[in-house]
Amino acid sequence: MPRGGLRVRLLVAFALVAVVATLTTGGLAFRAARIGLLQQGQDTVITQFRDDVDSQAGSLGFPPDQQELSAFASNVAHAQRTVTWRVMATYGDLTATSEPGDSFPELTPEMRESVRTKAATVFQRVATKHGPALVVGLPVDFASPGPPGTPRQPSGVAVFLTVSQVDEQGSVDALVSAVERATVPALLVAVLLALLAARGVLRPVRELRRATRRIAEGHLETRLAVHGSDELADLSHTFNDTAAALEASVAELRRMEGRARRFAADVSHELRTPLAAMAAVTDVLDEDAARLDGDTATAVRLISQETVKLVRLVDDLMEISRFDAGAADLHLDEVDLAESVRRTLATRGWQDAVTTDLPPPDAARGRVDPRRLDVVVANLVGNALRHGAPPVTLTMTVRALPGGDHEAVIEVTDHGPGIPADVLPHVFDRFYKSDTSRTRTEGSGLGLSITAENVHLHGGTITAADRPGAGAAFTVTLPLRRDS
């Protein structure tokens, strides 16, 4: 069976069934016609031969001598006006043939013995150098004295006939040719019908495949037209019911997700105003903390730190909600990425804490969103400083792509404990904690998720890797598109 799809296998199966059925039907028809043709010729010859022997047996003396036996064989052979038969008559040791010197090579000892021991006509088809022939053997009986119905008694005379069947063989050969001529068109028609039947079976399967692909692409309203009431129709019904249930479930999930996003966005938005006021108050308290007593100063500084964390968390939640809602957009500008990275480190005072290896000026120019690039670099470097160990290194290289395009590769590494193998697949998940017992973190738990979203928004990629004994490594690739 070919290793193709369902279409190929089904077509081959239908074609094979059609071929086998056609050839079998043709073979059986030929066999029946051949047997009927040969049987008819054989019955005709045996009947005529028996009638001729009966008509000539009355002139045969008993016991016959050689001359009478020869005359009897000749009379039987010439009894038919349309054809002359080859006849041989035997009685004991006497043998006579209708043609002088004819040795009757077709006659086998087994057939002689069968005629001698059986009171019935015996026949056999044989092959000769002149073609196929029919050999018939017949014992000659005579009536016994007594009342009617008394069994006839064998006379000991046996008569044998050889008839050529060349004509019958010609008829069989003509029949073979006729069957062959009829089989080829019948085979073509059968194959065509098989292909049409296979096409009819495959059409719903192809429609089901297309519908499944559309469902996978997100077109949940896709349905199949149902025809008939067979198994394929039941399958179409099941598919439609499944698609309807899936569409309802996805719609409900989307509604729930939309409500969750709106809730997070609304809460974050509502928190910004009071948090801004709290941040202003904590700034004033921080300035006066040195003049306060110890416990009050500690409480003030703790409130200030937690307020800063809460402000950062609210800002990150609003940013994530914009990504989820598809509202995040890029404000592109052609900048020098290396200079932008230097500015990010300088703004946060990280020049001395981070070792940089950046390309020369204007070697890494491209259209990016400067604010989002600042977020990407700040989150990666801040993550390395908080969770890794010095030295923290930031390198940037420019890599040529096929077609003449370029991309910038930014890599941030540290020399801390690295990233465990079970944590590595989840480093960009929201609020993921490698230590489930650690309920509080310095960051919001959304920094790497926001970083990945910003990178993907630029059409780039970001990966995380663990360097055994050398800390963690984060690699960002950004396409360097230039103004036309």
Tab-separated table of C-alpha atoms in Angstrom:
chain	number	residue	atom	x	y	z
A	1	MET	CA	0.000	0.000	0.000
A	2	PRO	CA	1.492	3.382	-0.911
A	3	ARG	CA	2.672	5.519	1.994
A	4	GLY	CA	0.609	8.489	0.874
A	5	GLY	CA	-2.367	10.202	2.364
A	6	LEU	CA	-5.857	8.848	2.794
A	7	ARG	CA	-6.743	9.973	-0.741
A	8	VAL	CA	-3.982	7.863	-2.328
A	9	ARG	CA	-4.700	4.806	-0.182
A	10	LEU	CA	-8.445	4.967	-0.812
A	11	LEU	CA	-8.019	5.425	-4.558
A	12	VAL	CA	-5.601	2.504	-4.760
A	13	ALA	CA	-7.936	0.310	-2.709
A	14	PHE	CA	-10.958	1.139	-4.898
A	15	ALA	CA	-8.922	0.621	-8.078
A	16	LEU	CA	-7.635	-2.765	-6.872
A	17	VAL	CA	-11.149	-3.888	-5.977
A	18	ALA	CA	-12.373	-2.807	-9.412
A	19	VAL	CA	-9.520	-4.608	-11.190
A	20	VAL	CA	-9.945	-7.824	-9.182
A	21	ALA	CA	-13.729	-7.801	-9.656
A	22	THR	CA	-13.457	-7.205	-13.404
A	23	LEU	CA	-10.784	-9.841	-13.972
A	24	THR	CA	-12.619	-12.368	-11.811
A	25	THR	CA	-15.876	-11.782	-13.634
A	26	GLY	CA	-14.163	-12.057	-17.018
A	27	GLY	CA	-12.349	-15.237	-15.974
A	28	LEU	CA	-15.486	-16.912	-14.670
A	29	ALA	CA	-17.447	-15.913	-17.772
A	30	PHE	CA	-14.718	-17.302	-20.030
A	31	ARG	CA	-14.517	-20.537	-18.056
A	32	ALA	CA	-18.279	-21.067	-18.223
A	33	ALA	CA	-18.393	-20.302	-21.962
A	34	ARG	CA	-15.437	-22.565	-22.699
A	35	ILE	CA	-16.907	-25.477	-20.754
A	36	GLY	CA	-20.271	-24.997	-22.445
A	37	LEU	CA	-18.722	-24.838	-25.907
A	38	LEU	CA	-16.580	-27.964	-25.445
A	39	GLN	CA	-19.372	-29.828	-23.680
A	40	GLN	CA	-21.786	-29.140	-26.509
A	41	GLY	CA	-19.332	-30.397	-29.155
A	42	GLN	CA	-18.445	-33.425	-27.075
A	43	ASP	CA	-22.082	-34.404	-26.473
A	44	THR	CA	-22.869	-34.056	-30.169
A	45	VAL	CA	-19.964	-36.290	-31.204
A	46	ILE	CA	-20.724	-38.961	-28.594
A	47	THR	CA	-24.429	-39.051	-29.504
A	48	GLN	CA	-23.751	-39.379	-33.235
A	49	PHE	CA	-21.057	-41.969	-32.608
A	50	ARG	CA	-23.355	-44.072	-30.446
A	51	ASP	CA	-26.154	-43.852	-33.023
A	52	ASP	CA	-23.836	-44.858	-35.868
A	53	VAL	CA	-22.448	-47.810	-33.912
A	54	ASP	CA	-25.950	-49.003	-33.065
A	55	SER	CA	-27.058	-48.714	-36.697
A	56	GLN	CA	-24.034	-50.651	-38.009
A	57	ALA	CA	-23.836	-53.278	-35.242
A	58	GLY	CA	-26.722	-55.289	-36.763
A	59	SER	CA	-24.590	-56.243	-39.802
A	60	LEU	CA	-21.709	-57.448	-37.656
A	61	GLY	CA	-21.422	-61.227	-37.311
A	62	PHE	CA	-20.556	-62.837	-34.048
A	63	PRO	CA	-17.932	-63.752	-33.397
A	64	PRO	CA	-16.532	-61.408	-36.054
A	65	ASP	CA	-13.503	-62.182	-38.174
A	66	GLN	CA	-10.886	-59.691	-39.380
A	67	GLN	CA	-12.739	-58.854	-42.573
A	68	GLU	CA	-16.067	-58.230	-40.830
A	69	LEU	CA	-14.352	-56.146	-38.170
A	70	SER	CA	-12.616	-53.995	-40.818
A	71	ALA	CA	-15.897	-53.499	-42.698
A	72	PHE	CA	-17.633	-52.523	-39.487
A	73	ALA	CA	-14.955	-49.913	-38.652
A	74	SER	CA	-15.122	-48.490	-42.178
A	75	ASN	CA	-18.924	-48.299	-42.165
A	76	VAL	CA	-18.955	-46.448	-38.826
A	77	ALA	CA	-16.259	-44.028	-40.033
A	78	HIS	CA	-18.178	-43.141	-43.199
A	79	ALA	CA	-21.624	-43.013	-41.619
A	80	GLN	CA	-21.404	-39.192	-41.434
A	81	ARG	CA	-21.674	-37.520	-44.820
A	82	THR	CA	-20.097	-34.196	-43.749
A	83	VAL	CA	-16.973	-35.519	-42.075
A	84	THR	CA	-14.894	-38.746	-42.060
A	85	TRP	CA	-13.970	-40.119	-38.686
A	86	ARG	CA	-11.011	-42.215	-37.640
A	87	VAL	CA	-12.457	-45.412	-36.167
A	88	MET	CA	-10.844	-48.485	-34.668
A	89	ALA	CA	-12.717	-51.707	-33.719
A	90	THR	CA	-11.274	-54.463	-31.537
A	91	TYR	CA	-12.371	-57.981	-30.624
A	92	GLY	CA	-10.003	-60.072	-28.553
A	93	ASP	CA	-6.707	-60.067	-30.442
A	94	LEU	CA	-8.282	-58.705	-33.640
A	95	THR	CA	-7.916	-54.966	-34.433
A	96	ALA	CA	-9.276	-53.102	-37.467
A	97	THR	CA	-9.091	-49.417	-38.372
A	98	SER	CA	-10.974	-47.314	-40.886
A	99	GLU	CA	-7.678	-46.119	-42.336
A	100	PRO	CA	-5.114	-48.824	-43.170
A	101	GLY	CA	-1.942	-48.554	-41.096
A	102	ASP	CA	-3.506	-46.198	-38.532
A	103	SER	CA	-1.920	-47.112	-35.180
A	104	PHE	CA	-4.302	-44.903	-33.142
A	105	PRO	CA	-1.478	-43.361	-31.010
A	106	GLU	CA	-4.008	-41.259	-29.056
A	107	LEU	CA	-5.543	-44.367	-27.466
A	108	THR	CA	-4.059	-45.096	-24.049
A	109	PRO	CA	-3.973	-48.510	-22.319
A	110	GLU	CA	-6.007	-47.063	-19.463
A	111	MET	CA	-8.811	-46.138	-21.838
A	112	ARG	CA	-8.757	-49.620	-23.440
A	113	GLU	CA	-9.081	-51.200	-20.008
A	114	SER	CA	-11.862	-48.816	-19.011
A	115	VAL	CA	-13.930	-49.688	-22.108
A	116	ARG	CA	-13.347	-53.400	-21.545
A	117	THR	CA	-14.447	-53.332	-17.903
A	118	LYS	CA	-17.257	-50.744	-18.031
A	119	ALA	CA	-20.478	-50.981	-19.954
A	120	ALA	CA	-20.510	-47.256	-20.664
A	121	THR	CA	-19.134	-44.717	-23.084
A	122	VAL	CA	-15.695	-43.398	-22.170
A	123	PHE	CA	-14.096	-40.236	-23.577
A	124	GLN	CA	-10.868	-38.361	-23.157
A	125	ARG	CA	-9.390	-35.120	-24.543
A	126	VAL	CA	-5.813	-35.461	-25.714
A	127	ALA	CA	-3.206	-33.285	-27.384
A	128	THR	CA	-1.712	-34.479	-30.675
A	129	LYS	CA	0.786	-33.047	-33.095
A	130	HIS	CA	-2.118	-31.926	-35.243
A	131	GLY	CA	-3.892	-30.181	-32.370
A	132	PRO	CA	-6.380	-31.179	-29.678
A	133	ALA	CA	-8.546	-34.237	-30.247
A	134	LEU	CA	-11.419	-36.098	-28.595
A	135	VAL	CA	-11.074	-39.872	-28.139
A	136	VAL	CA	-14.306	-41.829	-27.481
A	137	GLY	CA	-14.568	-45.514	-26.552
A	138	LEU	CA	-17.793	-47.539	-26.743
A	139	PRO	CA	-18.441	-51.240	-25.995
A	140	VAL	CA	-20.831	-53.046	-28.359
A	141	ASP	CA	-23.605	-55.020	-26.648
A	142	PHE	CA	-26.166	-57.410	-28.056
A	143	ALA	CA	-29.659	-58.272	-26.882
A	144	SER	CA	-30.084	-61.368	-24.735
A	145	PRO	CA	-32.907	-63.809	-25.372
A	146	GLY	CA	-35.698	-63.461	-22.862
A	147	PRO	CA	-38.547	-61.179	-21.931
A	148	PRO	CA	-38.374	-57.442	-22.644
A	149	GLY	CA	-36.198	-55.546	-20.192
A	150	THR	CA	-33.566	-58.249	-19.942
A	151	PRO	CA	-30.125	-56.592	-19.682
A	152	ARG	CA	-28.017	-56.574	-22.838
A	153	GLN	CA	-24.921	-58.763	-22.859
A	154	PRO	CA	-21.446	-57.554	-23.838
A	155	SER	CA	-20.196	-58.844	-27.167
A	156	GLY	CA	-16.507	-58.179	-26.496
A	157	VAL	CA	-16.364	-55.770	-29.447
A	158	ALA	CA	-15.099	-52.289	-28.635
A	159	VAL	CA	-15.159	-49.314	-30.987
A	160	PHE	CA	-12.920	-46.249	-30.603
A	161	LEU	CA	-13.249	-42.875	-32.318
A	162	THR	CA	-10.798	-39.973	-32.684
A	163	VAL	CA	-12.196	-36.583	-33.717
A	164	SER	CA	-10.082	-33.486	-34.199
A	165	GLN	CA	-11.140	-30.491	-32.085
A	166	VAL	CA	-9.164	-27.870	-33.955
A	167	ASP	CA	-12.383	-26.064	-34.823
A	168	GLU	CA	-13.487	-26.068	-31.208
A	169	GLN	CA	-10.041	-24.770	-30.177
A	170	GLY	CA	-10.414	-21.989	-32.714
A	171	SER	CA	-13.763	-21.111	-31.205
A	172	VAL	CA	-12.177	-21.050	-27.730
A	173	ASP	CA	-9.357	-18.806	-29.004
A	174	ALA	CA	-11.934	-16.484	-30.541
A	175	LEU	CA	-13.760	-16.484	-27.217
A	176	VAL	CA	-10.531	-15.536	-25.422
A	177	SER	CA	-10.017	-12.618	-27.791
A	178	ALA	CA	-13.625	-11.522	-27.309
A	179	VAL	CA	-13.263	-11.693	-23.503
A	180	GLU	CA	-10.036	-9.698	-23.661
A	181	ARG	CA	-11.642	-7.055	-25.854
A	182	ALA	CA	-14.598	-6.845	-23.512
A	183	THR	CA	-12.501	-6.928	-20.320
A	184	VAL	CA	-10.384	-3.860	-21.144
A	185	PRO	CA	-13.343	-1.459	-21.550
A	186	ALA	CA	-15.078	-3.058	-18.581
A	187	LEU	CA	-11.906	-2.613	-16.543
A	188	LEU	CA	-11.647	1.044	-17.513
A	189	VAL	CA	-15.293	1.637	-16.645
A	190	ALA	CA	-14.860	-0.167	-13.308
A	191	VAL	CA	-11.767	1.884	-12.437
A	192	LEU	CA	-13.583	5.091	-13.408
A	193	LEU	CA	-16.547	4.168	-11.223
A	194	ALA	CA	-14.153	3.304	-8.389
A	195	LEU	CA	-12.448	6.676	-8.708
A	196	LEU	CA	-15.804	8.447	-8.681
A	197	ALA	CA	-16.842	6.475	-5.607
A	198	ALA	CA	-13.544	7.305	-3.893
A	199	ARG	CA	-14.023	10.959	-4.750
A	200	GLY	CA	-17.502	10.878	-3.258
A	201	VAL	CA	-16.129	9.404	-0.049
A	202	LEU	CA	-13.169	11.773	0.114
A	203	ARG	CA	-15.139	14.965	-0.493
A	204	PRO	CA	-16.591	15.075	3.058
A	205	VAL	CA	-13.174	14.151	4.442
A	206	ARG	CA	-11.542	17.045	2.572
A	207	GLU	CA	-14.261	19.400	3.779
A	208	LEU	CA	-13.683	18.179	7.329
A	209	ARG	CA	-9.946	18.790	6.960
A	210	ARG	CA	-10.484	22.335	5.663
A	211	ALA	CA	-12.964	23.049	8.440
A	212	THR	CA	-10.547	21.721	11.055
A	213	ARG	CA	-7.793	23.959	9.717
A	214	ARG	CA	-10.088	26.960	9.845
A	215	ILE	CA	-10.967	26.117	13.440
A	216	ALA	CA	-7.232	25.890	14.227
A	217	GLU	CA	-6.735	29.324	12.614
A	218	GLY	CA	-9.328	30.801	14.955
A	219	HIS	CA	-12.438	30.798	12.759
A	220	LEU	CA	-14.630	29.181	15.383
A	221	GLU	CA	-17.824	29.941	13.455
A	222	THR	CA	-16.884	27.329	10.831
A	223	ARG	CA	-19.508	24.620	10.289
A	224	LEU	CA	-19.940	21.667	7.914
A	225	ALA	CA	-22.869	21.117	5.592
A	226	VAL	CA	-24.571	17.823	6.509
A	227	HIS	CA	-25.802	15.598	3.668
A	228	GLY	CA	-27.542	12.252	4.143
A	229	SER	CA	-27.619	10.102	7.247
A	230	ASP	CA	-24.568	7.863	6.953
A	231	GLU	CA	-21.470	7.689	9.153
A	232	LEU	CA	-19.897	10.726	7.481
A	233	ALA	CA	-23.061	12.721	8.160
A	234	ASP	CA	-22.870	11.652	11.820
A	235	LEU	CA	-19.228	12.784	11.863
A	236	SER	CA	-20.241	16.165	10.408
A	237	HIS	CA	-22.957	16.511	13.070
A	238	THR	CA	-20.418	15.703	15.785
A	239	PHE	CA	-17.943	18.209	14.350
A	240	ASN	CA	-20.570	20.950	14.247
A	241	ASP	CA	-21.635	20.231	17.839
A	242	THR	CA	-17.999	20.259	18.983
A	243	ALA	CA	-17.286	23.488	17.108
A	244	ALA	CA	-20.361	25.133	18.613
A	245	ALA	CA	-19.363	24.065	22.124
A	246	LEU	CA	-15.792	25.245	21.515
A	247	GLU	CA	-17.004	28.592	20.186
A	248	ALA	CA	-19.214	29.084	23.231
A	249	SER	CA	-16.398	28.142	25.626
A	250	VAL	CA	-13.863	30.407	23.915
A	251	ALA	CA	-16.357	33.257	23.819
A	252	GLU	CA	-16.957	32.858	27.543
A	253	LEU	CA	-13.209	32.699	28.226
A	254	ARG	CA	-12.675	35.828	26.157
A	255	ARG	CA	-15.415	37.613	28.053
A	256	MET	CA	-13.872	36.560	31.350
A	257	GLU	CA	-10.409	37.552	30.154
A	258	GLY	CA	-11.717	40.897	28.948
A	259	ARG	CA	-13.396	41.523	32.287
A	260	ALA	CA	-10.189	40.579	34.098
A	261	ARG	CA	-8.117	42.917	31.917
A	262	ARG	CA	-10.592	45.756	32.393
A	263	PHE	CA	-10.635	45.136	36.125
A	264	ALA	CA	-6.838	45.224	36.356
A	265	ALA	CA	-6.667	48.324	34.193
A	266	ASP	CA	-9.427	50.071	36.127
A	267	VAL	CA	-7.890	49.203	39.481
A	268	SER	CA	-4.461	50.308	38.337
A	269	HIS	CA	-5.869	53.558	36.956
A	270	GLU	CA	-7.827	54.269	40.111
A	271	LEU	CA	-4.759	53.587	42.257
A	272	ARG	CA	-2.513	56.019	40.408
A	273	THR	CA	-4.039	59.156	41.918
A	274	PRO	CA	-3.871	58.111	45.588
A	275	LEU	CA	-0.453	56.554	44.996
A	276	ALA	CA	0.816	59.810	43.511
A	277	ALA	CA	-0.362	61.608	46.621
A	278	MET	CA	1.201	58.964	48.843
A	279	ALA	CA	4.474	59.210	46.941
A	280	ALA	CA	4.528	62.993	47.413
A	281	VAL	CA	3.844	62.590	51.126
A	282	THR	CA	6.529	59.925	51.537
A	283	ASP	CA	9.047	62.164	49.747
A	284	VAL	CA	8.361	64.876	52.322
A	285	LEU	CA	8.591	62.358	55.146
A	286	ASP	CA	11.889	61.024	53.779
A	287	GLU	CA	13.344	64.522	53.971
A	288	ASP	CA	12.295	64.845	57.606
A	289	ALA	CA	13.184	61.255	58.619
A	290	ALA	CA	16.594	62.301	59.927
A	291	ARG	CA	14.957	64.579	62.495
A	292	LEU	CA	12.546	61.914	63.743
A	293	ASP	CA	13.182	59.377	66.485
A	294	GLY	CA	14.501	55.939	65.514
A	295	ASP	CA	11.284	53.920	65.361
A	296	THR	CA	9.383	56.651	63.574
A	297	ALA	CA	12.184	57.128	61.046
A	298	THR	CA	12.297	53.389	60.346
A	299	ALA	CA	8.537	53.278	59.836
A	300	VAL	CA	8.680	56.287	57.514
A	301	ARG	CA	11.432	54.765	55.392
A	302	LEU	CA	9.536	51.425	55.224
A	303	ILE	CA	6.372	53.202	54.080
A	304	SER	CA	8.372	55.088	51.464
A	305	GLN	CA	9.974	51.912	50.104
A	306	GLU	CA	6.678	50.033	49.917
A	307	THR	CA	5.001	52.993	48.258
A	308	VAL	CA	7.698	53.023	45.566
A	309	LYS	CA	7.190	49.287	45.014
A	310	LEU	CA	3.427	49.757	44.825
A	311	VAL	CA	3.806	52.555	42.272
A	312	ARG	CA	6.096	50.368	40.174
A	313	LEU	CA	3.646	47.442	40.422
A	314	VAL	CA	0.721	49.604	39.303
A	315	ASP	CA	2.737	50.955	36.372
A	316	ASP	CA	3.719	47.427	35.350
A	317	LEU	CA	0.126	46.208	35.622
A	318	MET	CA	-1.085	49.021	33.396
A	319	GLU	CA	1.649	48.220	30.884
A	320	ILE	CA	0.716	44.535	30.856
A	321	SER	CA	-2.966	45.379	30.451
A	322	ARG	CA	-2.112	47.478	27.387
A	323	PHE	CA	-0.227	44.530	25.888
A	324	ASP	CA	-3.134	42.193	26.619
A	325	ALA	CA	-5.631	44.598	25.089
A	326	GLY	CA	-3.490	45.047	21.967
A	327	ALA	CA	-3.264	48.766	22.713
A	328	ALA	CA	0.528	48.886	23.006
A	329	ASP	CA	2.084	50.699	20.068
A	330	LEU	CA	5.540	51.752	18.962
A	331	HIS	CA	6.772	55.308	18.581
A	332	LEU	CA	9.689	54.603	16.300
A	333	ASP	CA	12.679	56.851	15.875
A	334	GLU	CA	16.032	56.192	14.281
A	335	VAL	CA	18.576	56.185	17.098
A	336	ASP	CA	22.019	54.851	17.878
A	337	LEU	CA	21.260	51.823	20.040
A	338	ALA	CA	24.691	51.904	21.689
A	339	GLU	CA	24.240	55.527	22.752
A	340	SER	CA	20.729	54.730	24.010
A	341	VAL	CA	22.142	51.922	26.176
A	342	ARG	CA	24.792	54.254	27.632
A	343	ARG	CA	22.090	56.779	28.445
A	344	THR	CA	19.996	54.120	30.211
A	345	LEU	CA	22.923	53.072	32.422
A	346	ALA	CA	23.896	56.671	33.166
A	347	THR	CA	20.347	57.684	34.111
A	348	ARG	CA	20.235	54.945	36.754
A	349	GLY	CA	23.808	55.368	37.937
A	350	TRP	CA	24.941	51.929	36.816
A	351	GLN	CA	28.051	52.957	34.848
A	352	ASP	CA	30.413	51.637	37.503
A	353	ALA	CA	28.384	48.501	38.269
A	354	VAL	CA	28.126	47.277	34.677
A	355	THR	CA	30.950	46.444	32.263
A	356	THR	CA	29.976	47.332	28.681
A	357	ASP	CA	31.287	46.320	25.281
A	358	LEU	CA	29.429	48.420	22.722
A	359	PRO	CA	29.967	49.072	18.997
A	360	PRO	CA	31.378	52.404	17.801
A	361	PRO	CA	29.049	55.355	17.204
A	362	ASP	CA	26.442	54.937	14.431
A	363	ALA	CA	27.408	51.281	13.878
A	364	ALA	CA	24.135	50.132	15.443
A	365	ARG	CA	21.573	52.616	14.161
A	366	GLY	CA	17.990	51.502	13.671
A	367	ARG	CA	14.357	52.448	14.066
A	368	VAL	CA	13.210	51.529	17.584
A	369	ASP	CA	11.015	52.954	20.311
A	370	PRO	CA	13.560	54.634	22.619
A	371	ARG	CA	11.310	54.401	25.685
A	372	ARG	CA	10.692	50.694	25.216
A	373	LEU	CA	14.372	50.025	24.484
A	374	ASP	CA	15.180	51.816	27.766
A	375	VAL	CA	12.705	49.503	29.566
A	376	VAL	CA	14.279	46.395	28.020
A	377	VAL	CA	17.842	47.328	28.989
A	378	ALA	CA	16.879	48.609	32.446
A	379	ASN	CA	14.906	45.470	33.309
A	380	LEU	CA	17.638	43.073	32.174
A	381	VAL	CA	20.470	44.952	33.871
A	382	GLY	CA	18.414	45.568	37.024
A	383	ASN	CA	17.512	41.867	37.172
A	384	ALA	CA	21.197	40.915	36.871
A	385	LEU	CA	22.209	43.369	39.613
A	386	ARG	CA	19.465	42.213	41.988
A	387	HIS	CA	19.611	38.432	41.490
A	388	GLY	CA	23.088	37.872	40.068
A	389	ALA	CA	26.580	38.692	41.238
A	390	PRO	CA	29.261	41.005	39.854
A	391	PRO	CA	30.713	41.471	37.408
A	392	VAL	CA	27.635	42.231	35.286
A	393	THR	CA	28.474	42.590	31.608
A	394	LEU	CA	26.471	44.119	28.774
A	395	THR	CA	27.672	43.516	25.215
A	396	MET	CA	26.184	44.612	21.912
A	397	THR	CA	27.157	43.376	18.469
A	398	VAL	CA	25.795	43.985	14.974
A	399	ARG	CA	25.161	40.891	12.880
A	400	ALA	CA	24.572	40.809	9.115
A	401	LEU	CA	21.577	38.868	7.807
A	402	PRO	CA	20.935	37.327	4.369
A	403	GLY	CA	19.550	39.909	1.988
A	404	GLY	CA	21.637	42.793	3.311
A	405	ASP	CA	19.698	43.415	6.558
A	406	HIS	CA	21.294	43.681	9.998
A	407	GLU	CA	20.277	43.018	13.569
A	408	ALA	CA	21.588	44.107	16.935
A	409	VAL	CA	22.394	41.437	19.531
A	410	ILE	CA	22.340	42.602	23.151
A	411	GLU	CA	23.587	40.190	25.809
A	412	VAL	CA	23.451	40.779	29.577
A	413	THR	CA	25.395	38.333	31.760
A	414	ASP	CA	26.241	38.041	35.444
A	415	HIS	CA	28.296	35.732	37.637
A	416	GLY	CA	25.626	34.750	40.114
A	417	PRO	CA	24.116	31.324	40.903
A	418	GLY	CA	22.500	31.112	37.461
A	419	ILE	CA	19.026	29.856	36.583
A	420	PRO	CA	17.946	26.356	37.677
A	421	ALA	CA	16.906	24.042	34.859
A	422	ASP	CA	13.329	23.756	36.142
A	423	VAL	CA	13.003	27.547	36.321
A	424	LEU	CA	14.490	28.337	32.919
A	425	PRO	CA	11.282	27.655	30.879
A	426	HIS	CA	9.293	30.022	33.148
A	427	VAL	CA	11.574	33.057	33.557
A	428	PHE	CA	9.332	35.188	31.302
A	429	ASP	CA	6.081	34.096	32.987
A	430	ARG	CA	4.159	36.676	34.978
A	431	PHE	CA	4.581	36.622	38.762
A	432	TYR	CA	6.613	33.398	38.568
A	433	LYS	CA	8.711	32.628	41.659
A	434	SER	CA	11.404	29.982	41.573
A	435	ASP	CA	11.059	29.629	45.361
A	436	THR	CA	7.387	29.135	46.220
A	437	SER	CA	8.088	29.831	49.884
A	438	ARG	CA	9.275	33.340	48.998
A	439	THR	CA	6.114	35.441	49.047
A	440	ARG	CA	7.756	38.858	48.779
A	441	THR	CA	10.186	40.014	46.098
A	442	GLU	CA	12.022	43.235	45.519
A	443	GLY	CA	10.469	43.649	42.082
A	444	SER	CA	6.914	43.380	40.813
A	445	GLY	CA	7.415	39.987	39.171
A	446	LEU	CA	6.436	41.463	35.813
A	447	GLY	CA	9.731	42.953	34.662
A	448	LEU	CA	10.903	40.094	32.453
A	449	SER	CA	7.391	39.612	31.040
A	450	ILE	CA	7.231	43.281	30.058
A	451	THR	CA	10.736	43.019	28.620
A	452	ALA	CA	9.733	40.077	26.427
A	453	GLU	CA	6.577	41.869	25.234
A	454	ASN	CA	8.579	44.963	24.261
A	455	VAL	CA	11.114	42.860	22.371
A	456	HIS	CA	8.391	40.984	20.489
A	457	LEU	CA	6.680	44.270	19.704
A	458	HIS	CA	9.847	45.285	17.827
A	459	GLY	CA	9.861	41.980	15.926
A	460	GLY	CA	12.831	40.673	17.882
A	461	THR	CA	13.541	37.684	20.099
A	462	ILE	CA	14.713	37.189	23.673
A	463	THR	CA	16.196	34.083	25.270
A	464	ALA	CA	17.504	33.110	28.690
A	465	ALA	CA	20.300	30.644	29.348
A	466	ASP	CA	22.199	29.254	32.300
A	467	ARG	CA	25.977	29.242	32.093
A	468	PRO	CA	27.213	26.487	34.445
A	469	GLY	CA	29.461	28.107	37.036
A	470	ALA	CA	29.217	31.500	35.309
A	471	GLY	CA	25.742	32.830	36.050
A	472	ALA	CA	22.781	33.698	33.821
A	473	ALA	CA	22.702	35.168	30.313
A	474	PHE	CA	19.861	37.016	28.577
A	475	THR	CA	20.143	37.603	24.835
A	476	VAL	CA	18.006	40.058	22.852
A	477	THR	CA	17.997	40.409	19.053
A	478	LEU	CA	16.438	43.484	17.419
A	479	PRO	CA	16.173	44.141	13.689
A	480	LEU	CA	18.002	47.295	12.591
A	481	ARG	CA	15.612	48.948	10.170
A	482	ARG	CA	16.686	52.327	8.797
A	483	ASP	CA	14.736	55.291	7.464
A	484	SER	CA	14.340	55.044	3.710
